[in-house]
Amino acid sequence: MANLSEVIADENVRRAIEAAARSLARCEQCRASLERKLLQKEFDADSIAKALDFLEEKKYLDDRRYAAFWIRNQCAFKERGSIRLVRDLCARGVARSVALEAVKSYFETVDEYDLCAAALKKLLQRKKNEQKIIKSLADSGFSYKIIQSVFKNKEGFDCGSE
């Protein structure tokens, strides 16, 4: 990659870097998201590519860091399984390999079974139909293997259902 003075010699690239940096200053973002935003601002594809390459080289833009941040943020509010997290990251434009790596890293410190059990406990308090509960857990990204395992042990939950 060219040095900063060579990159910003192109006015369009300099403006694209500035616009992307303003977005990154507000919150962590992935490359695909920034690319979409810059395209909406009518920057040309070549200037966008050079700007984002420069920001990646300088470590201002990093899809791995974004994926880890996004997963922590999502799981802080709702129980989510690995399947859903990978799918949602990919939908946001993060490469599947990066999404899988980030999810694997997250579940090295957080037990997916425990998340599923917590989600099941909440659902048992609200829903009566077991099929709807299973569908909701699957929609939250838990594998059927984990769901079955958690269901086998649900009698230990103190939630007033059944």
PDB file of C-alpha atoms in Angstrom:
ATOM      1  CA  MET A   1       0.000   0.000   0.000  1.00  0.00           C
ATOM      2  CA  ALA A   2       1.172   3.508  -0.747  1.00  0.00           C
ATOM      3  CA  ASN A   3       2.103   5.859   2.052  1.00  0.00           C
ATOM      4  CA  LEU A   4      -0.328   8.461   3.371  1.00  0.00           C
ATOM      5  CA  SER A   5       0.927  11.347   1.238  1.00  0.00           C
ATOM      6  CA  GLU A   6       0.516   9.267  -1.934  1.00  0.00           C
ATOM      7  CA  VAL A   7      -2.944   8.044  -0.937  1.00  0.00           C
ATOM      8  CA  ILE A   8      -4.309  11.460   0.002  1.00  0.00           C
ATOM      9  CA  ALA A   9      -2.851  13.067  -3.103  1.00  0.00           C
ATOM     10  CA  ASP A  10      -6.006  11.765  -4.766  1.00  0.00           C
ATOM     11  CA  GLU A  11      -8.758  14.097  -3.498  1.00  0.00           C
ATOM     12  CA  ASN A  12     -11.494  11.478  -3.837  1.00  0.00           C
ATOM     13  CA  VAL A  13      -9.525   8.945  -1.809  1.00  0.00           C
ATOM     14  CA  ARG A  14      -8.759  11.541   0.870  1.00  0.00           C
ATOM     15  CA  ARG A  15     -12.450  12.455   1.142  1.00  0.00           C
ATOM     16  CA  ALA A  16     -13.431   8.771   1.281  1.00  0.00           C
ATOM     17  CA  ILE A  17     -10.897   8.172   4.089  1.00  0.00           C
ATOM     18  CA  GLU A  18     -12.289  11.144   6.021  1.00  0.00           C
ATOM     19  CA  ALA A  19     -15.903  10.008   5.585  1.00  0.00           C
ATOM     20  CA  ALA A  20     -15.057   6.442   6.626  1.00  0.00           C
ATOM     21  CA  ALA A  21     -13.035   7.676   9.607  1.00  0.00           C
ATOM     22  CA  ARG A  22     -15.988   9.775  10.791  1.00  0.00           C
ATOM     23  CA  SER A  23     -18.200   6.672  10.670  1.00  0.00           C
ATOM     24  CA  LEU A  24     -15.592   4.607  12.502  1.00  0.00           C
ATOM     25  CA  ALA A  25     -15.275   7.285  15.179  1.00  0.00           C
ATOM     26  CA  ARG A  26     -18.953   6.783  16.031  1.00  0.00           C
ATOM     27  CA  CYS A  27     -18.791   2.997  16.310  1.00  0.00           C
ATOM     28  CA  GLU A  28     -16.960  -0.125  15.158  1.00  0.00           C
ATOM     29  CA  GLN A  29     -17.943  -1.139  11.628  1.00  0.00           C
ATOM     30  CA  CYS A  30     -17.145  -3.819   9.103  1.00  0.00           C
ATOM     31  CA  ARG A  31     -15.631  -3.185   5.701  1.00  0.00           C
ATOM     32  CA  ALA A  32     -18.829  -4.091   3.818  1.00  0.00           C
ATOM     33  CA  SER A  33     -20.886  -1.644   5.870  1.00  0.00           C
ATOM     34  CA  LEU A  34     -18.453   1.196   5.268  1.00  0.00           C
ATOM     35  CA  GLU A  35     -18.310   0.337   1.578  1.00  0.00           C
ATOM     36  CA  ARG A  36     -22.124   0.588   1.340  1.00  0.00           C
ATOM     37  CA  LYS A  37     -22.113   3.921   3.168  1.00  0.00           C
ATOM     38  CA  LEU A  38     -19.429   5.367   0.930  1.00  0.00           C
ATOM     39  CA  LEU A  39     -21.238   4.162  -2.185  1.00  0.00           C
ATOM     40  CA  GLN A  40     -24.381   5.921  -0.934  1.00  0.00           C
ATOM     41  CA  LYS A  41     -22.308   9.084  -0.626  1.00  0.00           C
ATOM     42  CA  GLU A  42     -21.418   8.574  -4.290  1.00  0.00           C
ATOM     43  CA  PHE A  43     -17.717   7.856  -3.971  1.00  0.00           C
ATOM     44  CA  ASP A  44     -16.317   5.807  -6.839  1.00  0.00           C
ATOM     45  CA  ALA A  45     -15.443   2.143  -6.243  1.00  0.00           C
ATOM     46  CA  ASP A  46     -11.693   2.644  -6.790  1.00  0.00           C
ATOM     47  CA  SER A  47     -11.466   5.482  -4.231  1.00  0.00           C
ATOM     48  CA  ILE A  48     -13.488   3.433  -1.743  1.00  0.00           C
ATOM     49  CA  ALA A  49     -11.240   0.393  -2.163  1.00  0.00           C
ATOM     50  CA  LYS A  50      -8.088   2.475  -1.688  1.00  0.00           C
ATOM     51  CA  ALA A  51      -9.536   4.285   1.332  1.00  0.00           C
ATOM     52  CA  LEU A  52     -10.662   1.074   3.038  1.00  0.00           C
ATOM     53  CA  ASP A  53      -7.381  -0.690   2.256  1.00  0.00           C
ATOM     54  CA  PHE A  54      -5.545   2.230   3.846  1.00  0.00           C
ATOM     55  CA  LEU A  55      -7.762   2.155   6.952  1.00  0.00           C
ATOM     56  CA  GLU A  56      -7.272  -1.604   7.287  1.00  0.00           C
ATOM     57  CA  GLU A  57      -3.516  -1.239   6.932  1.00  0.00           C
ATOM     58  CA  LYS A  58      -3.507   1.387   9.697  1.00  0.00           C
ATOM     59  CA  LYS A  59      -5.730  -0.902  11.876  1.00  0.00           C
ATOM     60  CA  TYR A  60      -8.608   1.591  12.027  1.00  0.00           C
ATOM     61  CA  LEU A  61     -10.800  -0.924  10.207  1.00  0.00           C
ATOM     62  CA  ASP A  62     -10.756  -4.593  11.184  1.00  0.00           C
ATOM     63  CA  ASP A  63     -13.554  -7.085  10.466  1.00  0.00           C
ATOM     64  CA  ARG A  64     -12.276  -9.460  13.174  1.00  0.00           C
ATOM     65  CA  ARG A  65     -12.454  -6.742  15.798  1.00  0.00           C
ATOM     66  CA  TYR A  66     -15.873  -5.685  14.515  1.00  0.00           C
ATOM     67  CA  ALA A  67     -17.198  -9.273  14.678  1.00  0.00           C
ATOM     68  CA  ALA A  68     -16.009  -9.717  18.282  1.00  0.00           C
ATOM     69  CA  PHE A  69     -17.560  -6.365  19.268  1.00  0.00           C
ATOM     70  CA  TRP A  70     -20.833  -7.147  17.501  1.00  0.00           C
ATOM     71  CA  ILE A  71     -21.157 -10.597  19.115  1.00  0.00           C
ATOM     72  CA  ARG A  72     -20.566  -9.222  22.624  1.00  0.00           C
ATOM     73  CA  ASN A  73     -23.112  -6.489  21.982  1.00  0.00           C
ATOM     74  CA  GLN A  74     -25.766  -8.892  20.646  1.00  0.00           C
ATOM     75  CA  CYS A  75     -25.336 -11.390  23.453  1.00  0.00           C
ATOM     76  CA  ALA A  76     -25.459  -8.706  26.124  1.00  0.00           C
ATOM     77  CA  PHE A  77     -29.166  -8.261  25.424  1.00  0.00           C
ATOM     78  CA  LYS A  78     -30.409 -11.636  24.167  1.00  0.00           C
ATOM     79  CA  GLU A  79     -29.319 -15.232  24.279  1.00  0.00           C
ATOM     80  CA  ARG A  80     -28.027 -16.124  20.830  1.00  0.00           C
ATOM     81  CA  GLY A  81     -26.586 -19.368  19.555  1.00  0.00           C
ATOM     82  CA  SER A  82     -23.624 -19.823  17.272  1.00  0.00           C
ATOM     83  CA  ILE A  83     -25.725 -20.532  14.172  1.00  0.00           C
ATOM     84  CA  ARG A  84     -27.603 -17.232  14.421  1.00  0.00           C
ATOM     85  CA  LEU A  85     -24.476 -15.224  15.222  1.00  0.00           C
ATOM     86  CA  VAL A  86     -22.605 -16.561  12.187  1.00  0.00           C
ATOM     87  CA  ARG A  87     -25.624 -16.049   9.918  1.00  0.00           C
ATOM     88  CA  ASP A  88     -26.170 -12.464  11.104  1.00  0.00           C
ATOM     89  CA  LEU A  89     -22.499 -11.529  10.762  1.00  0.00           C
ATOM     90  CA  CYS A  90     -22.402 -12.921   7.234  1.00  0.00           C
ATOM     91  CA  ALA A  91     -25.561 -10.967   6.403  1.00  0.00           C
ATOM     92  CA  ARG A  92     -23.741  -7.827   7.552  1.00  0.00           C
ATOM     93  CA  GLY A  93     -20.963  -8.538   5.066  1.00  0.00           C
ATOM     94  CA  VAL A  94     -18.378 -10.192   7.302  1.00  0.00           C
ATOM     95  CA  ALA A  95     -16.573 -13.106   5.639  1.00  0.00           C
ATOM     96  CA  ARG A  96     -17.851 -16.488   6.818  1.00  0.00           C
ATOM     97  CA  SER A  97     -14.363 -17.544   7.968  1.00  0.00           C
ATOM     98  CA  VAL A  98     -14.055 -14.381  10.096  1.00  0.00           C
ATOM     99  CA  ALA A  99     -17.561 -14.888  11.518  1.00  0.00           C
ATOM    100  CA  LEU A 100     -16.842 -18.519  12.406  1.00  0.00           C
ATOM    101  CA  GLU A 101     -13.554 -17.568  14.062  1.00  0.00           C
ATOM    102  CA  ALA A 102     -15.193 -14.802  16.118  1.00  0.00           C
ATOM    103  CA  VAL A 103     -18.064 -17.026  17.237  1.00  0.00           C
ATOM    104  CA  LYS A 104     -15.667 -19.823  18.171  1.00  0.00           C
ATOM    105  CA  SER A 105     -13.596 -17.369  20.192  1.00  0.00           C
ATOM    106  CA  TYR A 106     -16.685 -16.018  21.974  1.00  0.00           C
ATOM    107  CA  PHE A 107     -17.890 -19.488  22.952  1.00  0.00           C
ATOM    108  CA  GLU A 108     -14.491 -20.337  24.412  1.00  0.00           C
ATOM    109  CA  THR A 109     -15.435 -18.089  27.342  1.00  0.00           C
ATOM    110  CA  VAL A 110     -19.237 -18.404  27.271  1.00  0.00           C
ATOM    111  CA  ASP A 111     -21.100 -21.711  27.470  1.00  0.00           C
ATOM    112  CA  GLU A 112     -23.634 -21.983  24.637  1.00  0.00           C
ATOM    113  CA  TYR A 113     -25.551 -24.620  26.598  1.00  0.00           C
ATOM    114  CA  ASP A 114     -26.009 -22.160  29.479  1.00  0.00           C
ATOM    115  CA  LEU A 115     -27.247 -19.476  27.077  1.00  0.00           C
ATOM    116  CA  CYS A 116     -29.755 -21.896  25.601  1.00  0.00           C
ATOM    117  CA  ALA A 117     -30.875 -22.941  29.100  1.00  0.00           C
ATOM    118  CA  ALA A 118     -31.411 -19.277  30.051  1.00  0.00           C
ATOM    119  CA  ALA A 119     -33.410 -18.691  26.865  1.00  0.00           C
ATOM    120  CA  LEU A 120     -35.481 -21.822  27.528  1.00  0.00           C
ATOM    121  CA  LYS A 121     -36.233 -20.699  31.068  1.00  0.00           C
ATOM    122  CA  LYS A 122     -37.558 -17.361  29.777  1.00  0.00           C
ATOM    123  CA  LEU A 123     -39.625 -19.081  27.098  1.00  0.00           C
ATOM    124  CA  LEU A 124     -41.120 -21.566  29.548  1.00  0.00           C
ATOM    125  CA  GLN A 125     -42.398 -18.634  31.582  1.00  0.00           C
ATOM    126  CA  ARG A 126     -44.214 -17.197  28.537  1.00  0.00           C
ATOM    127  CA  LYS A 127     -45.175 -20.031  26.211  1.00  0.00           C
ATOM    128  CA  LYS A 128     -46.989 -23.298  26.705  1.00  0.00           C
ATOM    129  CA  ASN A 129     -46.473 -25.035  23.353  1.00  0.00           C
ATOM    130  CA  GLU A 130     -43.253 -27.040  23.294  1.00  0.00           C
ATOM    131  CA  GLN A 131     -42.999 -26.848  19.480  1.00  0.00           C
ATOM    132  CA  LYS A 132     -43.093 -23.030  19.588  1.00  0.00           C
ATOM    133  CA  ILE A 133     -40.395 -23.043  22.242  1.00  0.00           C
ATOM    134  CA  ILE A 134     -38.180 -25.320  20.154  1.00  0.00           C
ATOM    135  CA  LYS A 135     -38.745 -23.152  17.063  1.00  0.00           C
ATOM    136  CA  SER A 136     -37.897 -20.003  19.028  1.00  0.00           C
ATOM    137  CA  LEU A 137     -34.661 -21.537  20.335  1.00  0.00           C
ATOM    138  CA  ALA A 138     -33.721 -22.703  16.842  1.00  0.00           C
ATOM    139  CA  ASP A 139     -34.489 -19.216  15.475  1.00  0.00           C
ATOM    140  CA  SER A 140     -32.176 -17.834  18.154  1.00  0.00           C
ATOM    141  CA  GLY A 141     -29.394 -19.908  16.625  1.00  0.00           C
ATOM    142  CA  PHE A 142     -29.082 -22.872  18.948  1.00  0.00           C
ATOM    143  CA  SER A 143     -28.451 -26.259  17.363  1.00  0.00           C
ATOM    144  CA  TYR A 144     -31.048 -28.979  17.801  1.00  0.00           C
ATOM    145  CA  LYS A 145     -28.445 -31.021  19.664  1.00  0.00           C
ATOM    146  CA  ILE A 146     -28.076 -28.275  22.299  1.00  0.00           C
ATOM    147  CA  ILE A 147     -31.848 -27.685  22.399  1.00  0.00           C
ATOM    148  CA  GLN A 148     -32.511 -31.393  22.983  1.00  0.00           C
ATOM    149  CA  SER A 149     -29.881 -31.553  25.692  1.00  0.00           C
ATOM    150  CA  VAL A 150     -31.295 -28.508  27.478  1.00  0.00           C
ATOM    151  CA  PHE A 151     -34.853 -29.853  27.178  1.00  0.00           C
ATOM    152  CA  LYS A 152     -33.796 -33.123  28.817  1.00  0.00           C
ATOM    153  CA  ASN A 153     -32.701 -31.144  31.869  1.00  0.00           C
ATOM    154  CA  LYS A 154     -35.533 -28.581  31.976  1.00  0.00           C
ATOM    155  CA  GLU A 155     -37.158 -30.204  35.015  1.00  0.00           C
ATOM    156  CA  GLY A 156     -34.442 -28.546  37.102  1.00  0.00           C
ATOM    157  CA  PHE A 157     -35.757 -25.088  36.161  1.00  0.00           C
ATOM    158  CA  ASP A 158     -37.851 -23.237  38.703  1.00  0.00           C
ATOM    159  CA  CYS A 159     -40.172 -21.282  36.433  1.00  0.00           C
ATOM    160  CA  GLY A 160     -43.660 -22.382  37.427  1.00  0.00           C
ATOM    161  CA  SER A 161     -44.593 -24.012  34.119  1.00  0.00           C
ATOM    162  CA  GLU A 162     -45.915 -27.565  33.776  1.00  0.00           C
TER     163      GLU A 162
END
